[in-house]
């Protein structure tokens, strides 16, 4: 039986368009296996079995992809903004029309419960719809010239070739948020998806192919962890790449940023977080409980904006912990990720399990073997970690939440700001002056006040300090992929 038939047999879902499943890279408008014939495995997180094998390409093929993107970008940038918008709309409609299959691929390779996969596909679509509106709003300005005989105006031009590297944790949305913005701004893209989740990227490109973009406007270069290092290195050093846009860990982001700096390439860096979640003594406790659950336990704790350090005022911490545990116990339904009633799935791989377990410090691990090797039960621990413990110093990226008591606003702001990361933070209070005071004091790019969800296509998404450079989504997310040109005309 072929690899594809094995794949189709192992899941309880019938694809409407099975051709979205492919094992090849997409280079210069052509589907291509690795020149060497090499492949790498994609695992199903429900049982850690190999689900499919994907082309493991080499550096030479990445060079070809970048060359194809360069040629395409010259053609593509000639199109009017209206034409670009029409193309984007066709692609978006194809993605919407294949929503079921895309969600199924996401569930297959990431182990997300199918209802969560629909949420991430819809979140991805929301970015394309937002960028559709932004394409024709990429305005320039006229500027009063100090020299009266001159007139100055600006325009926003495409940058050329954008190289993009994305993580596994939300494969459809993270790709569309980045690639959608770069293409809306008139660029061609070479995308390297995470080795754990290349199939969503391939399916997205299969739909892109059906739109009349110049060949090579979107290229997908697939590789395992070792090949990713070579692919990344080529992206950083190839002179045709003008902008490297990365989403992933801070350590890899720093490395790529350092390499790009050698050529003064523009970078966008959407990196790791270590979000504080603060519950003040005047908070509505049940709202704060619900907010923490939405923030911490969605995607089984595997998002960059998940709460990582929860601080609860000492006077309410016992009640908060009890209500949190009771609500969690009543909320989650476990089982097959293909069951639409299931709302909590396994971690993406044994590496995720290992990390979550190490962040429980001495409390032991909570794996439910009957639900698969990567199934980790949502875990709440009181007493708080010390500042040397891993669950304080690193992102857990799993469903383990320690609650730490605090006494004063001043103390908790200091604790929240101790980290070098600065992506998202959250707090709950009913005091309006505290809302402003604390929002302004927290050192993060995004603050959620009385909400555990800050992600939306219209909102600038990104961090400060070691959590990144630039913003995704919103009008800023598209502008980031343009160069401002100023033209001075003498009368
Ligand atoms: N700020 C955001 O918007 C955002 C969004 C999602 C995830 N993240 C962060 O991503 C991390 C989780 O994702 P991950 O484990 O996939 O991160 P990761 O940094 O290990 O991998 C991210 C991507 O980089 C690639 N990569 C790894 N080493 C590389 C190298 N030397 N050269 C080129 N590419 C390389 C990987 O193959 C993958 O495609 C977390 O830290 C999370 O907070 C941030
Ligand atoms: N999926 C996240 C990003 C980080 O993981 C979001 O945009 O909410």
XYZ file of C-alpha atoms and ligand atoms in Angstrom:
543
model
C 0.000 0.000 0.000
C 1.316 3.502 -0.819
C 2.176 5.930 1.968
C -0.903 7.953 1.126
C -3.220 4.961 1.369
C -1.749 4.027 4.734
C -2.327 7.577 5.888
C -5.921 7.648 4.665
C -6.656 4.334 6.396
C -5.304 5.347 9.789
C -7.679 8.270 10.376
C -11.487 8.336 10.658
C -11.897 11.156 8.152
C -12.579 11.092 4.423
C -10.782 13.892 2.596
C -12.902 15.861 0.135
C -9.794 16.800 -1.853
C -7.161 14.102 -1.196
C -4.778 15.892 -3.572
C -4.137 18.392 -0.757
C -2.027 15.639 0.790
C 1.374 15.646 -0.840
C 4.870 14.732 0.218
C 6.765 17.089 -2.093
C 8.266 20.539 -1.789
C 6.863 23.358 -3.937
C 9.580 25.211 -5.812
C 9.098 27.675 -8.652
C 5.528 26.500 -9.205
C 6.467 22.810 -9.422
C 5.938 19.958 -6.962
C 9.263 18.299 -6.438
C 10.646 15.431 -4.346
C 14.101 15.965 -2.821
C 16.790 15.660 -5.514
C 18.495 13.115 -3.251
C 15.250 11.175 -2.820
C 15.508 11.688 0.956
C 12.396 11.975 3.116
C 11.656 12.590 6.777
C 8.780 11.243 8.879
C 5.788 13.146 10.219
C 4.387 11.520 13.356
C 0.801 11.292 14.565
C 0.862 12.673 18.155
C -2.016 10.394 19.175
C 0.231 7.316 18.981
C 3.692 8.509 17.851
C 3.431 6.362 14.697
C 4.769 7.611 11.374
C 1.832 9.172 9.518
C 3.564 10.244 6.318
C 6.975 10.957 4.782
C 7.921 14.313 3.337
C 10.697 15.481 0.981
C 13.866 16.325 2.889
C 15.405 18.902 0.628
C 18.927 20.275 0.519
C 20.496 23.692 0.456
C 20.863 23.684 -3.341
C 17.085 23.330 -3.706
C 16.513 26.215 -1.309
C 18.757 28.353 -3.541
C 16.581 27.384 -6.499
C 13.448 28.314 -4.552
C 14.890 31.701 -3.615
C 15.865 32.293 -7.268
C 12.330 31.413 -8.387
C 10.884 33.756 -5.779
C 13.158 36.556 -6.971
C 11.950 36.158 -10.554
C 8.318 35.966 -9.434
C 8.612 39.010 -7.193
C 9.637 41.193 -10.155
C 6.520 40.171 -12.060
C 4.191 40.201 -9.079
C 5.101 43.694 -7.919
C 3.910 45.101 -11.261
C 0.319 44.154 -10.438
C -1.998 46.861 -9.171
C -3.115 46.667 -5.580
C -6.623 45.852 -6.805
C -5.265 42.884 -8.760
C -3.326 41.660 -5.741
C -6.472 41.932 -3.668
C -8.450 39.892 -6.205
C -5.832 37.139 -6.175
C -5.754 37.076 -2.385
C -9.537 36.836 -2.283
C -9.489 33.802 -4.596
C -6.904 32.089 -2.411
C -8.915 32.908 0.719
C -12.071 31.486 -0.817
C -10.250 28.282 -1.734
C -8.989 27.975 1.834
C -12.500 28.560 3.162
C -13.875 25.974 0.746
C -11.334 23.422 1.996
C -11.725 24.255 5.676
C -12.700 20.678 6.629
C -9.663 19.103 4.973
C -7.289 21.706 6.397
C -8.646 21.153 9.898
C -8.247 17.386 9.423
C -4.601 17.764 8.363
C -3.962 19.939 11.404
C -5.509 17.298 13.658
C -3.529 14.560 11.961
C -0.065 16.092 12.254
C -0.450 18.149 15.442
C -2.899 16.025 17.428
C -5.231 18.991 17.978
C -8.827 17.985 18.752
C -10.778 18.565 15.546
C -12.842 21.437 17.019
C -9.624 23.262 17.980
C -8.268 22.648 14.486
C -11.317 24.408 13.034
C -10.579 27.316 15.359
C -6.993 27.630 14.140
C -8.055 27.352 10.477
C -10.682 30.068 11.018
C -8.138 32.197 12.864
C -5.816 31.846 9.840
C -8.628 32.785 7.442
C -9.386 35.878 9.541
C -5.861 37.156 8.780
C -6.321 36.750 5.031
C -9.649 38.573 5.235
C -8.034 41.355 7.213
C -5.117 41.680 4.763
C -7.624 41.754 1.897
C -8.893 45.011 3.395
C -5.386 46.352 3.972
C -3.938 45.815 0.478
C -5.598 48.896 -0.966
C -4.882 50.943 2.168
C -1.106 50.815 1.777
C -1.091 54.576 1.430
C 1.838 56.922 1.038
C 1.924 60.472 2.361
C 2.672 63.964 1.117
C 5.040 65.903 3.330
C 5.405 69.711 3.392
C 8.934 70.405 2.127
C 11.158 72.822 4.042
C 12.626 73.813 0.701
C 9.603 75.521 -0.874
C 10.635 74.600 -4.392
C 10.282 70.860 -3.619
C 7.373 68.498 -3.195
C 7.832 65.273 -1.170
C 5.723 62.175 -1.282
C 6.153 58.657 -0.011
C 5.010 55.266 -1.246
C 5.165 51.779 0.229
C 6.931 49.314 -2.022
C 7.281 45.532 -1.795
C 10.642 44.316 -0.466
C 11.161 41.445 -2.939
C 11.875 37.995 -1.496
C 10.703 37.244 2.037
C 11.977 34.068 3.704
C 9.599 32.717 6.339
C 10.144 30.113 9.057
C 7.186 28.910 11.125
C 6.589 26.709 14.207
C 4.430 23.627 14.647
C 2.020 24.903 17.281
C -0.639 26.511 15.082
C 0.424 25.571 11.579
C -2.409 27.060 9.507
C -2.726 30.345 11.398
C 0.987 31.014 11.896
C 1.609 30.465 8.163
C -1.308 32.580 6.953
C -0.546 35.395 9.400
C 3.002 35.678 8.060
C 2.815 34.571 4.421
C -0.557 36.300 3.892
C 0.895 39.630 5.041
C 4.072 39.340 2.965
C 2.154 38.424 -0.197
C -0.465 41.131 0.393
C 2.357 43.646 0.505
C 3.499 42.471 -2.955
C 6.388 40.125 -2.072
C 7.259 36.572 -3.061
C 7.846 34.078 -0.232
C 9.990 31.037 0.492
C 8.460 29.268 3.486
C 10.077 26.629 5.660
C 7.399 25.036 7.852
C 8.242 23.153 11.047
C 9.285 19.519 10.419
C 6.514 18.356 12.775
C 3.754 20.006 10.689
C 4.751 20.382 7.025
C 1.489 18.971 5.666
C -0.630 22.037 6.482
C 1.906 24.197 4.599
C 1.804 21.864 1.614
C -2.017 21.896 1.548
C -2.052 25.696 1.771
C 0.329 25.834 -1.221
C -1.837 23.364 -3.174
C -4.658 25.903 -2.899
C -2.357 28.824 -3.690
C -1.317 27.041 -6.872
C -4.889 27.237 -8.155
C -4.768 31.056 -8.195
C -3.072 32.953 -11.032
C -0.096 34.210 -9.073
C 3.188 34.315 -11.035
C 4.947 30.947 -10.662
C 7.321 31.055 -7.711
C 5.347 33.631 -5.687
C 5.036 31.047 -2.908
C 7.597 28.267 -2.402
C 7.544 25.602 0.309
C 10.896 24.137 1.324
C 10.503 21.143 3.615
C 13.188 19.593 5.785
C 13.811 17.765 9.034
C 15.575 19.352 12.012
C 19.057 18.957 10.507
C 17.997 20.198 7.049
C 16.234 23.147 8.727
C 19.608 24.447 9.922
C 20.950 24.465 6.336
C 17.746 25.938 4.960
C 17.857 28.681 7.592
C 21.502 29.403 6.869
C 20.805 29.805 3.151
C 17.894 32.122 3.927
C 20.114 34.280 6.131
C 23.025 34.508 3.672
C 21.401 34.474 0.225
C 21.588 38.067 -1.066
C 18.192 37.831 -2.808
C 16.389 37.458 0.537
C 15.530 40.942 1.785
C 13.510 40.048 4.879
C 13.585 37.006 7.149
C 10.395 36.523 9.121
C 10.633 33.965 11.914
C 8.201 32.591 14.462
C 9.597 30.209 17.027
C 11.823 30.016 20.073
C 13.941 32.901 21.306
C 17.146 30.845 21.033
C 16.666 30.089 17.315
C 15.399 33.635 16.691
C 18.584 35.093 18.168
C 20.715 32.846 16.013
C 18.913 33.761 12.775
C 18.842 37.445 13.681
C 22.613 37.420 14.257
C 23.237 35.815 10.869
C 20.885 38.228 9.083
C 22.599 41.179 10.764
C 25.789 40.304 8.871
C 23.983 41.442 5.698
C 21.725 44.022 7.366
C 18.676 42.035 6.328
C 15.416 43.129 7.826
C 14.002 40.618 10.317
C 10.652 40.016 11.968
C 10.938 37.928 15.117
C 7.869 36.449 16.822
C 9.520 34.627 19.709
C 8.808 32.894 22.965
C 6.932 34.312 25.929
C 6.679 33.603 29.637
C 3.415 35.380 30.314
C 2.478 36.544 33.805
C -1.216 36.248 34.747
C -2.145 38.357 37.790
C -5.336 38.100 39.837
C -5.757 41.035 42.206
C -7.773 40.848 45.422
C -10.616 42.925 43.899
C -11.021 40.685 40.824
C -14.175 38.836 39.876
C -12.802 35.415 40.807
C -14.892 33.284 38.449
C -14.115 35.552 35.488
C -10.423 35.296 36.331
C -10.691 31.498 36.588
C -12.367 31.319 33.169
C -9.782 33.692 31.709
C -6.873 31.645 33.041
C -8.348 28.447 31.628
C -8.810 30.021 28.178
C -5.327 31.504 28.318
C -3.439 28.569 29.781
C -5.171 25.421 28.611
C -6.168 26.135 25.002
C -4.074 24.072 22.597
C -3.146 22.001 25.668
C -0.980 24.901 26.824
C 1.045 25.051 23.635
C 0.853 28.706 22.586
C 3.400 31.462 22.956
C 0.844 33.674 24.730
C -0.262 31.049 27.270
C -0.007 32.140 30.909
C 3.225 30.714 32.303
C 3.416 32.302 35.744
C 0.135 32.884 37.626
C 0.180 35.295 40.577
C -2.902 35.319 42.815
C -3.390 37.684 45.757
C -2.758 35.735 48.989
C -6.186 36.647 50.373
C -8.058 34.819 47.576
C -5.589 32.169 46.428
C -7.298 29.250 48.224
C -10.717 30.057 46.803
C -9.207 30.720 43.364
C -7.322 27.402 43.317
C -10.388 25.460 44.370
C -12.632 27.077 41.761
C -9.957 26.639 39.101
C -9.638 22.923 39.796
C -13.426 22.438 39.922
C -13.944 24.321 36.658
C -11.139 22.423 34.900
C -12.525 19.089 36.159
C -15.951 19.897 34.729
C -14.832 21.446 31.470
C -12.548 19.127 29.569
C -13.612 16.059 27.698
C -10.840 13.666 26.694
C -10.855 11.014 24.010
C -10.046 10.635 20.335
C -8.988 13.941 18.757
C -11.403 13.134 15.916
C -14.424 13.209 18.270
C -16.076 16.664 17.951
C -16.989 16.643 21.657
C -13.373 16.282 22.756
C -11.835 19.624 23.717
C -8.435 18.724 25.131
C -5.778 16.871 23.147
C -2.293 15.399 23.541
C 0.957 17.339 23.408
C 2.621 17.526 20.005
C 5.395 15.031 20.721
C 7.293 13.166 23.454
C 9.533 16.253 23.675
C 6.523 18.273 24.841
C 5.714 15.663 27.473
C 9.282 15.623 28.745
C 9.319 19.388 29.123
C 5.929 19.591 30.858
C 7.004 16.842 33.238
C 10.231 18.592 34.101
C 8.209 21.751 34.849
C 6.118 19.985 37.450
C 9.322 20.061 39.435
C 8.920 17.352 42.105
C 5.220 16.723 41.696
C 5.553 13.789 39.258
C 3.946 13.561 35.824
C 0.325 13.132 34.867
C 0.116 11.132 31.700
C -2.990 9.176 30.801
C -1.572 6.203 28.929
C -5.005 4.996 27.848
C -5.358 8.227 25.855
C -1.976 7.849 24.184
C 1.678 8.395 25.051
C 1.545 12.199 24.761
C -1.640 12.852 26.687
C -0.893 15.115 29.645
C -3.681 15.951 32.099
C -4.234 19.670 32.884
C -2.342 20.142 36.126
C -2.685 22.916 38.739
C -0.122 23.262 41.510
C -0.184 25.729 44.398
C 2.746 27.020 46.384
C 4.469 28.648 43.425
C 7.882 27.794 41.984
C 11.031 29.496 43.179
C 12.696 31.820 40.697
C 15.371 29.222 39.970
C 12.901 26.532 38.905
C 12.362 25.666 35.245
C 8.665 26.510 35.356
C 9.666 30.078 36.269
C 12.651 30.509 33.993
C 11.292 28.793 30.826
C 8.037 28.599 28.880
C 6.345 25.353 29.896
C 4.431 25.003 26.616
C 2.229 22.420 28.247
C -0.781 22.225 30.599
C 1.022 22.690 33.925
C 0.120 25.799 35.950
C 1.757 26.807 39.230
C -0.078 29.426 41.330
C 2.088 31.867 43.281
C 0.702 34.085 46.088
C 1.602 37.784 46.296
C 0.835 40.637 48.699
C 1.120 44.016 46.974
C 0.686 45.534 43.512
C 4.227 46.857 43.565
C 5.638 43.420 44.428
C 3.685 41.591 41.726
C 4.622 44.044 38.975
C 8.251 43.594 39.913
C 7.865 39.796 39.807
C 6.007 39.931 36.482
C 8.746 42.046 34.917
C 11.720 39.962 36.082
C 11.921 37.993 32.826
C 13.847 38.895 29.694
C 10.813 37.868 27.643
C 8.005 40.368 27.058
C 5.305 38.922 24.826
C 1.957 38.934 26.640
C 0.704 39.587 30.166
C -2.735 39.433 31.751
C -4.415 40.756 34.862
C -7.821 40.812 36.517
C -9.099 43.705 38.622
C -12.317 45.697 38.981
C -10.450 48.937 39.799
C -10.308 51.304 36.819
C -7.259 53.254 37.946
C -5.409 49.972 38.526
C -6.341 48.969 34.957
C -4.307 51.887 33.594
C -1.528 51.782 36.176
C -0.785 48.093 35.750
C -1.249 48.049 31.938
C 1.358 50.764 31.653
C 3.748 49.123 34.135
C 3.851 45.656 32.558
C 6.818 45.178 30.212
C 5.149 43.203 27.405
C 4.021 43.909 23.851
C 0.448 42.800 24.630
C -1.637 43.137 27.778
C -4.947 41.377 28.387
C -7.065 43.149 30.999
C -9.958 41.026 32.243
C -9.497 38.681 29.302
C -7.314 35.654 28.735
C -7.351 36.001 24.950
C -5.428 38.743 23.171
C -5.074 37.173 19.727
C -7.059 38.698 16.856
C -6.293 39.564 13.237
C -6.908 43.277 13.768
C -4.661 43.536 16.809
C -0.869 44.110 16.568
C 0.640 40.821 17.779
C 4.208 40.757 19.026
C 6.616 41.205 21.867
C 9.273 43.450 23.330
C 12.602 42.575 25.006
C 13.638 39.030 24.014
C 10.170 38.166 22.711
C 10.730 39.740 19.365
C 10.929 42.446 16.767
C 7.975 43.730 14.718
C 4.257 43.052 14.789
C 2.045 40.576 12.955
C -1.606 41.034 12.012
C -3.225 44.506 12.051
C -2.185 47.237 9.620
C 1.352 47.116 11.062
C 1.720 43.464 10.073
C 1.362 44.324 6.375
C 3.392 47.535 6.550
C 6.283 45.516 8.017
C 6.724 43.864 4.598
C 7.036 47.156 2.701
C 9.836 49.660 2.215
C 8.982 53.340 2.448
C 10.271 55.241 -0.575
C 10.318 59.034 -0.516
C 10.281 60.914 -3.787
C 11.286 64.564 -3.821
C 10.245 66.550 -6.897
C 11.657 69.987 -7.620
C 9.244 72.473 -9.225
N 5.572 35.108 19.218
C 4.842 34.335 18.437
O 4.029 34.794 17.655
C 4.992 32.845 18.508
C 4.015 32.052 17.895
C 4.145 30.662 17.967
C 5.236 30.093 18.625
N 6.145 30.903 19.197
C 7.279 30.304 19.926
O 7.776 29.169 19.213
C 8.320 28.217 20.123
C 7.727 26.850 19.831
O 7.940 26.499 18.532
P 9.150 25.540 18.088
O 9.444 24.551 19.148
O 8.774 25.020 16.754
O 10.345 26.566 18.022
P 11.755 26.368 17.291
O 12.459 27.663 17.423
O 12.434 25.158 17.739
O 11.352 26.112 15.769
C 10.656 27.083 15.013
C 11.025 26.896 13.555
O 12.413 27.158 13.402
C 13.019 26.069 12.724
N 14.421 26.016 13.114
C 14.970 25.477 14.223
N 16.317 25.678 14.203
C 16.590 26.355 13.059
C 17.778 26.870 12.478
N 18.969 26.736 13.057
N 17.679 27.518 11.301
C 16.487 27.681 10.705
N 15.326 27.226 11.201
C 15.385 26.573 12.376
C 12.190 24.870 13.111
O 12.382 23.810 12.201
C 10.802 25.477 13.025
O 10.389 25.580 11.679
C 7.954 28.711 21.483
O 9.056 29.351 22.050
C 6.842 29.718 21.206
O 6.678 30.675 22.209
C 6.072 32.242 19.150
N -1.310 30.810 18.273
C -0.899 31.953 18.993
C 0.466 32.399 18.697
C 1.462 31.699 19.522
O 1.511 30.526 19.670
C -1.842 33.104 18.794
O -1.744 33.853 17.814
O -2.686 33.227 19.647
